[in-house]
Amino acid sequence: MIGWSKGDRVCALLNGGGYAEQAVVPARQLLPVPGGLDFPQAAALPEASCTVYANLTLKAHLRAGQWVLVHGGGSGIGTMAVQWAKASGARVITTVGTHAKIGRVMRLGADVAVNYRSDDFVTRALDATGGRGVDAILDIAGAPYLRENIECLGPDGHLVIIGGTLAPTELDLGLLFSKRASVATTSLRSRPPDQKAAIVARVHKYMWPLIEQGVIAPVIDTVLPMPLAAEAHEFLHSGRAFGKVVLVTP
């Protein structure tokens, strides 16, 4: 295998089937385990970092000085998105589901944190940006907040939906046109191998050095043995987790 040797410490962007002691992965989807990290920490990196880079940088074209709204800032994807956006020079607004998570996302680099259960994130986002709106939104909620997200967008803003409730909903084209904004949906898992490999290569080039330097770090709430996978999912669905829940082989 070109570029790799037996015994190299690696993590990978899997196509699925990661709940196993062994996995088969295309070589171009491998990443070296960053120095100083153990395997559970490394396992928390590939999916989150590739998702964030593909959507904030490649899809939403986030640049230094812009405002971004990251929904679910306390999730595995959200904690990575907040850190990457801040490291990219953007100003970050994020939503969380409990007051306890506000301080934690602020320590990750968020400029504004909003408990969406008790506060209006549209008002907070518009206030933070002087009424202009944000340049990019990374959304994990989907249909329930489509209108509110478009209201948050500034001129030429980008809303990228990566999950959540995908039920039918109304789209106010007039509001969208008035902002010259775009709405995109995307999935990392359904991408063909060449696209995944290209994203992995960019993540290795641009994000991995920041991880090596400690500027970006995997955020792990809990590490559990593989037989407790069901309990791990229940914990995630409860909304109590902050960051990733990682499963390890016994």
PDB file of C-alpha atoms in Angstrom:
ATOM      1  CA  MET A   1       0.000   0.000   0.000  1.00  0.00           C
ATOM      2  CA  ILE A   2       1.584   3.253  -1.141  1.00  0.00           C
ATOM      3  CA  GLY A   3       2.233   5.730   1.657  1.00  0.00           C
ATOM      4  CA  TRP A   4       1.481   3.381   4.540  1.00  0.00           C
ATOM      5  CA  SER A   5       3.367   0.662   6.381  1.00  0.00           C
ATOM      6  CA  LYS A   6       2.253  -2.227   8.537  1.00  0.00           C
ATOM      7  CA  GLY A   7       1.874  -1.016  12.120  1.00  0.00           C
ATOM      8  CA  ASP A   8       1.106   2.622  11.284  1.00  0.00           C
ATOM      9  CA  ARG A   9      -1.377   4.170  13.706  1.00  0.00           C
ATOM     10  CA  VAL A  10      -4.335   5.251  11.583  1.00  0.00           C
ATOM     11  CA  CYS A  11      -7.931   6.384  11.782  1.00  0.00           C
ATOM     12  CA  ALA A  12     -10.294   6.502   8.832  1.00  0.00           C
ATOM     13  CA  LEU A  13     -13.404   7.868   7.209  1.00  0.00           C
ATOM     14  CA  LEU A  14     -15.468   4.691   6.990  1.00  0.00           C
ATOM     15  CA  ASN A  15     -18.173   3.882   4.481  1.00  0.00           C
ATOM     16  CA  GLY A  16     -20.113   2.244   7.321  1.00  0.00           C
ATOM     17  CA  GLY A  17     -19.726  -0.800   9.533  1.00  0.00           C
ATOM     18  CA  GLY A  18     -17.543   0.788  12.172  1.00  0.00           C
ATOM     19  CA  TYR A  19     -19.015  -1.151  15.095  1.00  0.00           C
ATOM     20  CA  ALA A  20     -16.451  -3.915  14.688  1.00  0.00           C
ATOM     21  CA  GLU A  21     -13.014  -5.042  15.772  1.00  0.00           C
ATOM     22  CA  GLN A  22     -11.757  -4.803  12.191  1.00  0.00           C
ATOM     23  CA  ALA A  23     -12.816  -2.742   9.183  1.00  0.00           C
ATOM     24  CA  VAL A  24     -11.873  -2.577   5.508  1.00  0.00           C
ATOM     25  CA  VAL A  25     -11.159   0.969   4.346  1.00  0.00           C
ATOM     26  CA  PRO A  26      -9.970   2.413   1.021  1.00  0.00           C
ATOM     27  CA  ALA A  27      -6.376   3.555   1.510  1.00  0.00           C
ATOM     28  CA  ARG A  28      -7.210   7.094   0.378  1.00  0.00           C
ATOM     29  CA  GLN A  29      -9.639   7.431   3.288  1.00  0.00           C
ATOM     30  CA  LEU A  30      -6.966   6.769   5.915  1.00  0.00           C
ATOM     31  CA  LEU A  31      -5.525   9.461   8.162  1.00  0.00           C
ATOM     32  CA  PRO A  32      -2.581   9.203  10.567  1.00  0.00           C
ATOM     33  CA  VAL A  33      -3.408   9.336  14.255  1.00  0.00           C
ATOM     34  CA  PRO A  34      -2.244  12.804  15.347  1.00  0.00           C
ATOM     35  CA  GLY A  35       0.652  12.840  17.768  1.00  0.00           C
ATOM     36  CA  GLY A  36      -0.342  12.785  21.416  1.00  0.00           C
ATOM     37  CA  LEU A  37      -3.805  11.322  20.817  1.00  0.00           C
ATOM     38  CA  ASP A  38      -4.983   7.858  21.788  1.00  0.00           C
ATOM     39  CA  PHE A  39      -7.218   5.686  19.622  1.00  0.00           C
ATOM     40  CA  PRO A  40     -10.559   6.746  21.166  1.00  0.00           C
ATOM     41  CA  GLN A  41      -9.633  10.388  20.556  1.00  0.00           C
ATOM     42  CA  ALA A  42      -8.544   9.591  17.012  1.00  0.00           C
ATOM     43  CA  ALA A  43     -11.775   7.692  16.356  1.00  0.00           C
ATOM     44  CA  ALA A  44     -13.719  10.872  17.100  1.00  0.00           C
ATOM     45  CA  LEU A  45     -11.952  12.850  14.367  1.00  0.00           C
ATOM     46  CA  PRO A  46     -12.458  11.605  10.776  1.00  0.00           C
ATOM     47  CA  GLU A  47     -16.245  11.732  10.354  1.00  0.00           C
ATOM     48  CA  ALA A  48     -16.601  15.015  12.229  1.00  0.00           C
ATOM     49  CA  SER A  49     -13.656  16.776  10.604  1.00  0.00           C
ATOM     50  CA  CYS A  50     -14.562  15.663   7.083  1.00  0.00           C
ATOM     51  CA  THR A  51     -18.207  16.651   7.572  1.00  0.00           C
ATOM     52  CA  VAL A  52     -17.279  20.080   8.890  1.00  0.00           C
ATOM     53  CA  TYR A  53     -14.660  20.805   6.237  1.00  0.00           C
ATOM     54  CA  ALA A  54     -16.853  19.600   3.370  1.00  0.00           C
ATOM     55  CA  ASN A  55     -19.795  21.717   4.451  1.00  0.00           C
ATOM     56  CA  LEU A  56     -18.383  24.885   6.001  1.00  0.00           C
ATOM     57  CA  THR A  57     -15.357  25.310   3.754  1.00  0.00           C
ATOM     58  CA  LEU A  58     -16.267  23.630   0.463  1.00  0.00           C
ATOM     59  CA  LYS A  59     -20.048  24.049   0.402  1.00  0.00           C
ATOM     60  CA  ALA A  60     -20.644  27.280   2.361  1.00  0.00           C
ATOM     61  CA  HIS A  61     -17.312  28.899   1.356  1.00  0.00           C
ATOM     62  CA  LEU A  62     -16.730  30.189   4.900  1.00  0.00           C
ATOM     63  CA  ARG A  63     -13.894  32.712   5.094  1.00  0.00           C
ATOM     64  CA  ALA A  64     -12.101  34.719   7.761  1.00  0.00           C
ATOM     65  CA  GLY A  65     -14.136  37.632   9.074  1.00  0.00           C
ATOM     66  CA  GLN A  66     -17.492  36.117   8.191  1.00  0.00           C
ATOM     67  CA  TRP A  67     -20.253  35.153  10.618  1.00  0.00           C
ATOM     68  CA  VAL A  68     -21.396  31.537  10.889  1.00  0.00           C
ATOM     69  CA  LEU A  69     -24.287  29.986  12.819  1.00  0.00           C
ATOM     70  CA  VAL A  70     -23.609  26.428  13.967  1.00  0.00           C
ATOM     71  CA  HIS A  71     -26.646  24.569  15.243  1.00  0.00           C
ATOM     72  CA  GLY A  72     -26.075  21.916  17.888  1.00  0.00           C
ATOM     73  CA  GLY A  73     -22.769  23.330  19.067  1.00  0.00           C
ATOM     74  CA  GLY A  74     -22.532  20.722  21.811  1.00  0.00           C
ATOM     75  CA  SER A  75     -22.805  17.757  19.437  1.00  0.00           C
ATOM     76  CA  GLY A  76     -19.907  15.815  17.986  1.00  0.00           C
ATOM     77  CA  ILE A  77     -20.188  17.692  14.694  1.00  0.00           C
ATOM     78  CA  GLY A  78     -20.961  20.982  16.430  1.00  0.00           C
ATOM     79  CA  THR A  79     -17.931  20.964  18.716  1.00  0.00           C
ATOM     80  CA  MET A  80     -15.702  20.375  15.704  1.00  0.00           C
ATOM     81  CA  ALA A  81     -17.500  23.022  13.623  1.00  0.00           C
ATOM     82  CA  VAL A  82     -17.127  25.691  16.306  1.00  0.00           C
ATOM     83  CA  GLN A  83     -13.396  25.026  16.599  1.00  0.00           C
ATOM     84  CA  TRP A  84     -12.744  24.886  12.849  1.00  0.00           C
ATOM     85  CA  ALA A  85     -14.764  28.023  12.128  1.00  0.00           C
ATOM     86  CA  LYS A  86     -12.906  29.927  14.838  1.00  0.00           C
ATOM     87  CA  ALA A  87      -9.541  28.637  13.637  1.00  0.00           C
ATOM     88  CA  SER A  88     -10.515  29.799  10.137  1.00  0.00           C
ATOM     89  CA  GLY A  89     -10.987  33.339  11.415  1.00  0.00           C
ATOM     90  CA  ALA A  90     -14.784  33.342  11.380  1.00  0.00           C
ATOM     91  CA  ARG A  91     -17.036  34.689  14.115  1.00  0.00           C
ATOM     92  CA  VAL A  92     -19.219  31.979  15.569  1.00  0.00           C
ATOM     93  CA  ILE A  93     -22.785  31.888  16.849  1.00  0.00           C
ATOM     94  CA  THR A  94     -23.978  28.519  18.075  1.00  0.00           C
ATOM     95  CA  THR A  95     -27.125  26.996  19.542  1.00  0.00           C
ATOM     96  CA  VAL A  96     -27.275  24.492  22.391  1.00  0.00           C
ATOM     97  CA  GLY A  97     -30.099  22.766  24.224  1.00  0.00           C
ATOM     98  CA  THR A  98     -29.130  23.474  27.848  1.00  0.00           C
ATOM     99  CA  HIS A  99     -27.685  26.399  29.797  1.00  0.00           C
ATOM    100  CA  ALA A 100     -24.949  24.102  31.083  1.00  0.00           C
ATOM    101  CA  LYS A 101     -23.519  23.781  27.577  1.00  0.00           C
ATOM    102  CA  ILE A 102     -23.263  27.529  26.943  1.00  0.00           C
ATOM    103  CA  GLY A 103     -20.021  28.006  28.852  1.00  0.00           C
ATOM    104  CA  ARG A 104     -18.494  24.920  27.295  1.00  0.00           C
ATOM    105  CA  VAL A 105     -19.093  26.007  23.692  1.00  0.00           C
ATOM    106  CA  MET A 106     -17.830  29.487  24.550  1.00  0.00           C
ATOM    107  CA  ARG A 107     -14.586  27.924  25.764  1.00  0.00           C
ATOM    108  CA  LEU A 108     -14.314  26.139  22.406  1.00  0.00           C
ATOM    109  CA  GLY A 109     -14.339  29.515  20.689  1.00  0.00           C
ATOM    110  CA  ALA A 110     -17.964  30.505  20.137  1.00  0.00           C
ATOM    111  CA  ASP A 111     -18.554  34.264  20.212  1.00  0.00           C
ATOM    112  CA  VAL A 112     -22.271  33.914  20.954  1.00  0.00           C
ATOM    113  CA  ALA A 113     -24.062  30.890  22.424  1.00  0.00           C
ATOM    114  CA  VAL A 114     -27.848  30.595  22.541  1.00  0.00           C
ATOM    115  CA  ASN A 115     -30.060  28.128  24.393  1.00  0.00           C
ATOM    116  CA  TYR A 116     -32.606  27.627  21.636  1.00  0.00           C
ATOM    117  CA  ARG A 117     -35.135  26.179  24.092  1.00  0.00           C
ATOM    118  CA  SER A 118     -35.409  29.441  26.031  1.00  0.00           C
ATOM    119  CA  ASP A 119     -34.089  32.128  23.680  1.00  0.00           C
ATOM    120  CA  ASP A 120     -34.765  33.258  20.102  1.00  0.00           C
ATOM    121  CA  PHE A 121     -31.698  32.411  18.049  1.00  0.00           C
ATOM    122  CA  VAL A 122     -32.903  34.529  15.113  1.00  0.00           C
ATOM    123  CA  THR A 123     -32.978  37.674  17.253  1.00  0.00           C
ATOM    124  CA  ARG A 124     -29.624  36.852  18.832  1.00  0.00           C
ATOM    125  CA  ALA A 125     -27.998  36.198  15.452  1.00  0.00           C
ATOM    126  CA  LEU A 126     -29.322  39.416  13.941  1.00  0.00           C
ATOM    127  CA  ASP A 127     -28.290  41.401  17.021  1.00  0.00           C
ATOM    128  CA  ALA A 128     -24.775  39.952  16.925  1.00  0.00           C
ATOM    129  CA  THR A 129     -24.342  40.826  13.252  1.00  0.00           C
ATOM    130  CA  GLY A 130     -25.796  44.325  13.505  1.00  0.00           C
ATOM    131  CA  GLY A 131     -28.934  43.245  11.671  1.00  0.00           C
ATOM    132  CA  ARG A 132     -27.063  42.008   8.607  1.00  0.00           C
ATOM    133  CA  GLY A 133     -27.390  38.285   9.230  1.00  0.00           C
ATOM    134  CA  VAL A 134     -24.866  35.476   9.034  1.00  0.00           C
ATOM    135  CA  ASP A 135     -22.857  34.371   6.027  1.00  0.00           C
ATOM    136  CA  ALA A 136     -23.234  30.647   6.627  1.00  0.00           C
ATOM    137  CA  ILE A 137     -25.357  28.239   8.646  1.00  0.00           C
ATOM    138  CA  LEU A 138     -24.541  24.610   9.431  1.00  0.00           C
ATOM    139  CA  ASP A 139     -27.871  23.016  10.310  1.00  0.00           C
ATOM    140  CA  ILE A 140     -28.582  19.621  11.849  1.00  0.00           C
ATOM    141  CA  ALA A 141     -32.282  20.273  12.547  1.00  0.00           C
ATOM    142  CA  GLY A 142     -33.775  20.354   9.048  1.00  0.00           C
ATOM    143  CA  ALA A 143     -37.409  21.157   8.353  1.00  0.00           C
ATOM    144  CA  PRO A 144     -38.556  22.591  11.725  1.00  0.00           C
ATOM    145  CA  TYR A 145     -36.277  25.636  11.526  1.00  0.00           C
ATOM    146  CA  LEU A 146     -36.044  26.235   7.785  1.00  0.00           C
ATOM    147  CA  ARG A 147     -37.775  29.608   7.827  1.00  0.00           C
ATOM    148  CA  GLU A 148     -35.918  30.802  10.922  1.00  0.00           C
ATOM    149  CA  ASN A 149     -32.611  29.825   9.355  1.00  0.00           C
ATOM    150  CA  ILE A 150     -33.359  31.769   6.181  1.00  0.00           C
ATOM    151  CA  GLU A 151     -34.318  34.767   8.337  1.00  0.00           C
ATOM    152  CA  CYS A 152     -30.851  34.535   9.930  1.00  0.00           C
ATOM    153  CA  LEU A 153     -29.021  34.610   6.604  1.00  0.00           C
ATOM    154  CA  GLY A 154     -27.365  37.756   5.349  1.00  0.00           C
ATOM    155  CA  PRO A 155     -26.925  38.769   1.702  1.00  0.00           C
ATOM    156  CA  ASP A 156     -25.501  35.919  -0.418  1.00  0.00           C
ATOM    157  CA  GLY A 157     -25.598  33.647   2.641  1.00  0.00           C
ATOM    158  CA  HIS A 158     -25.430  29.866   2.516  1.00  0.00           C
ATOM    159  CA  LEU A 159     -27.606  27.467   4.528  1.00  0.00           C
ATOM    160  CA  VAL A 160     -26.249  23.910   4.524  1.00  0.00           C
ATOM    161  CA  ILE A 161     -28.529  21.224   5.972  1.00  0.00           C
ATOM    162  CA  ILE A 162     -26.725  18.020   6.935  1.00  0.00           C
ATOM    163  CA  GLY A 163     -29.442  16.159   8.833  1.00  0.00           C
ATOM    164  CA  GLY A 164     -32.399  16.368  11.163  1.00  0.00           C
ATOM    165  CA  THR A 165     -36.076  16.162  10.303  1.00  0.00           C
ATOM    166  CA  LEU A 166     -36.416  15.755   6.544  1.00  0.00           C
ATOM    167  CA  ALA A 167     -40.212  15.975   6.384  1.00  0.00           C
ATOM    168  CA  PRO A 168     -41.966  18.160   3.778  1.00  0.00           C
ATOM    169  CA  THR A 169     -42.000  21.844   4.684  1.00  0.00           C
ATOM    170  CA  GLU A 170     -42.636  25.230   3.082  1.00  0.00           C
ATOM    171  CA  LEU A 171     -39.852  27.276   1.524  1.00  0.00           C
ATOM    172  CA  ASP A 172     -40.361  31.034   1.257  1.00  0.00           C
ATOM    173  CA  LEU A 173     -38.738  31.672  -2.115  1.00  0.00           C
ATOM    174  CA  GLY A 174     -39.424  35.391  -1.861  1.00  0.00           C
ATOM    175  CA  LEU A 175     -37.410  35.633   1.341  1.00  0.00           C
ATOM    176  CA  LEU A 176     -34.650  33.514  -0.165  1.00  0.00           C
ATOM    177  CA  PHE A 177     -34.516  35.589  -3.361  1.00  0.00           C
ATOM    178  CA  SER A 178     -34.438  38.851  -1.410  1.00  0.00           C
ATOM    179  CA  LYS A 179     -31.177  37.731   0.190  1.00  0.00           C
ATOM    180  CA  ARG A 180     -29.696  36.099  -2.939  1.00  0.00           C
ATOM    181  CA  ALA A 181     -29.154  33.192  -0.563  1.00  0.00           C
ATOM    182  CA  SER A 182     -28.757  29.480  -1.167  1.00  0.00           C
ATOM    183  CA  VAL A 183     -30.036  26.354   0.572  1.00  0.00           C
ATOM    184  CA  ALA A 184     -28.136  23.101   0.108  1.00  0.00           C
ATOM    185  CA  THR A 185     -28.486  19.604   1.501  1.00  0.00           C
ATOM    186  CA  THR A 186     -25.617  17.188   1.612  1.00  0.00           C
ATOM    187  CA  SER A 187     -24.521  13.814   2.938  1.00  0.00           C
ATOM    188  CA  LEU A 188     -20.958  12.667   3.397  1.00  0.00           C
ATOM    189  CA  ARG A 189     -21.720   8.951   3.419  1.00  0.00           C
ATOM    190  CA  SER A 190     -23.425   8.918   0.007  1.00  0.00           C
ATOM    191  CA  ARG A 191     -20.504  10.596  -1.766  1.00  0.00           C
ATOM    192  CA  PRO A 192     -18.529   8.461  -4.240  1.00  0.00           C
ATOM    193  CA  PRO A 193     -15.058   7.240  -3.215  1.00  0.00           C
ATOM    194  CA  ASP A 194     -13.150   9.853  -5.224  1.00  0.00           C
ATOM    195  CA  GLN A 195     -15.001  12.701  -3.501  1.00  0.00           C
ATOM    196  CA  LYS A 196     -14.420  11.183  -0.067  1.00  0.00           C
ATOM    197  CA  ALA A 197     -10.730  10.759  -0.827  1.00  0.00           C
ATOM    198  CA  ALA A 198     -10.470  14.379  -1.970  1.00  0.00           C
ATOM    199  CA  ILE A 199     -12.101  15.609   1.243  1.00  0.00           C
ATOM    200  CA  VAL A 200      -9.826  13.416   3.375  1.00  0.00           C
ATOM    201  CA  ALA A 201      -6.772  14.814   1.563  1.00  0.00           C
ATOM    202  CA  ARG A 202      -7.862  18.393   2.263  1.00  0.00           C
ATOM    203  CA  VAL A 203      -8.647  17.614   5.892  1.00  0.00           C
ATOM    204  CA  HIS A 204      -5.185  16.100   6.262  1.00  0.00           C
ATOM    205  CA  LYS A 205      -3.586  19.175   4.696  1.00  0.00           C
ATOM    206  CA  TYR A 206      -5.550  21.926   6.414  1.00  0.00           C
ATOM    207  CA  MET A 207      -7.071  20.555   9.633  1.00  0.00           C
ATOM    208  CA  TRP A 208      -4.572  17.946  10.792  1.00  0.00           C
ATOM    209  CA  PRO A 209      -1.772  20.467  11.494  1.00  0.00           C
ATOM    210  CA  LEU A 210      -4.143  22.392  13.785  1.00  0.00           C
ATOM    211  CA  ILE A 211      -5.015  19.168  15.590  1.00  0.00           C
ATOM    212  CA  GLU A 212      -1.309  18.338  15.950  1.00  0.00           C
ATOM    213  CA  GLN A 213      -0.775  21.820  17.438  1.00  0.00           C
ATOM    214  CA  GLY A 214      -3.694  21.466  19.857  1.00  0.00           C
ATOM    215  CA  VAL A 215      -5.635  24.335  18.273  1.00  0.00           C
ATOM    216  CA  ILE A 216      -8.451  21.894  17.483  1.00  0.00           C
ATOM    217  CA  ALA A 217      -9.141  18.929  19.747  1.00  0.00           C
ATOM    218  CA  PRO A 218     -11.621  16.054  19.709  1.00  0.00           C
ATOM    219  CA  VAL A 219     -14.306  16.579  22.340  1.00  0.00           C
ATOM    220  CA  ILE A 220     -15.370  13.303  23.943  1.00  0.00           C
ATOM    221  CA  ASP A 221     -18.075  13.025  26.556  1.00  0.00           C
ATOM    222  CA  THR A 222     -17.974   9.298  27.231  1.00  0.00           C
ATOM    223  CA  VAL A 223     -16.073   6.186  26.172  1.00  0.00           C
ATOM    224  CA  LEU A 224     -18.040   2.944  26.422  1.00  0.00           C
ATOM    225  CA  PRO A 225     -17.325  -0.703  25.547  1.00  0.00           C
ATOM    226  CA  MET A 226     -18.855  -1.963  22.305  1.00  0.00           C
ATOM    227  CA  PRO A 227     -21.441  -4.214  24.019  1.00  0.00           C
ATOM    228  CA  LEU A 228     -23.038  -1.043  25.444  1.00  0.00           C
ATOM    229  CA  ALA A 229     -23.780   0.405  21.994  1.00  0.00           C
ATOM    230  CA  ALA A 230     -27.513   0.580  22.704  1.00  0.00           C
ATOM    231  CA  GLU A 231     -26.903   2.514  25.916  1.00  0.00           C
ATOM    232  CA  ALA A 232     -24.553   4.843  24.029  1.00  0.00           C
ATOM    233  CA  HIS A 233     -27.296   5.654  21.519  1.00  0.00           C
ATOM    234  CA  GLU A 234     -29.810   6.246  24.299  1.00  0.00           C
ATOM    235  CA  PHE A 235     -27.381   8.668  25.932  1.00  0.00           C
ATOM    236  CA  LEU A 236     -26.891  10.536  22.658  1.00  0.00           C
ATOM    237  CA  HIS A 237     -30.630  10.795  22.057  1.00  0.00           C
ATOM    238  CA  SER A 238     -31.129  12.153  25.584  1.00  0.00           C
ATOM    239  CA  GLY A 239     -29.294  15.338  24.630  1.00  0.00           C
ATOM    240  CA  ARG A 240     -27.047  15.169  27.708  1.00  0.00           C
ATOM    241  CA  ALA A 241     -23.831  14.381  25.859  1.00  0.00           C
ATOM    242  CA  PHE A 242     -21.333  17.117  25.056  1.00  0.00           C
ATOM    243  CA  GLY A 243     -19.207  16.067  22.121  1.00  0.00           C
ATOM    244  CA  LYS A 244     -18.697  12.503  20.988  1.00  0.00           C
ATOM    245  CA  VAL A 245     -19.627   9.196  22.563  1.00  0.00           C
ATOM    246  CA  VAL A 246     -16.993   6.652  21.519  1.00  0.00           C
ATOM    247  CA  LEU A 247     -17.281   2.873  21.522  1.00  0.00           C
ATOM    248  CA  VAL A 248     -14.173   0.748  22.091  1.00  0.00           C
ATOM    249  CA  THR A 249     -13.600  -2.970  21.696  1.00  0.00           C
ATOM    250  CA  PRO A 250     -13.309  -4.915  24.968  1.00  0.00           C
TER     251      PRO A 250
END
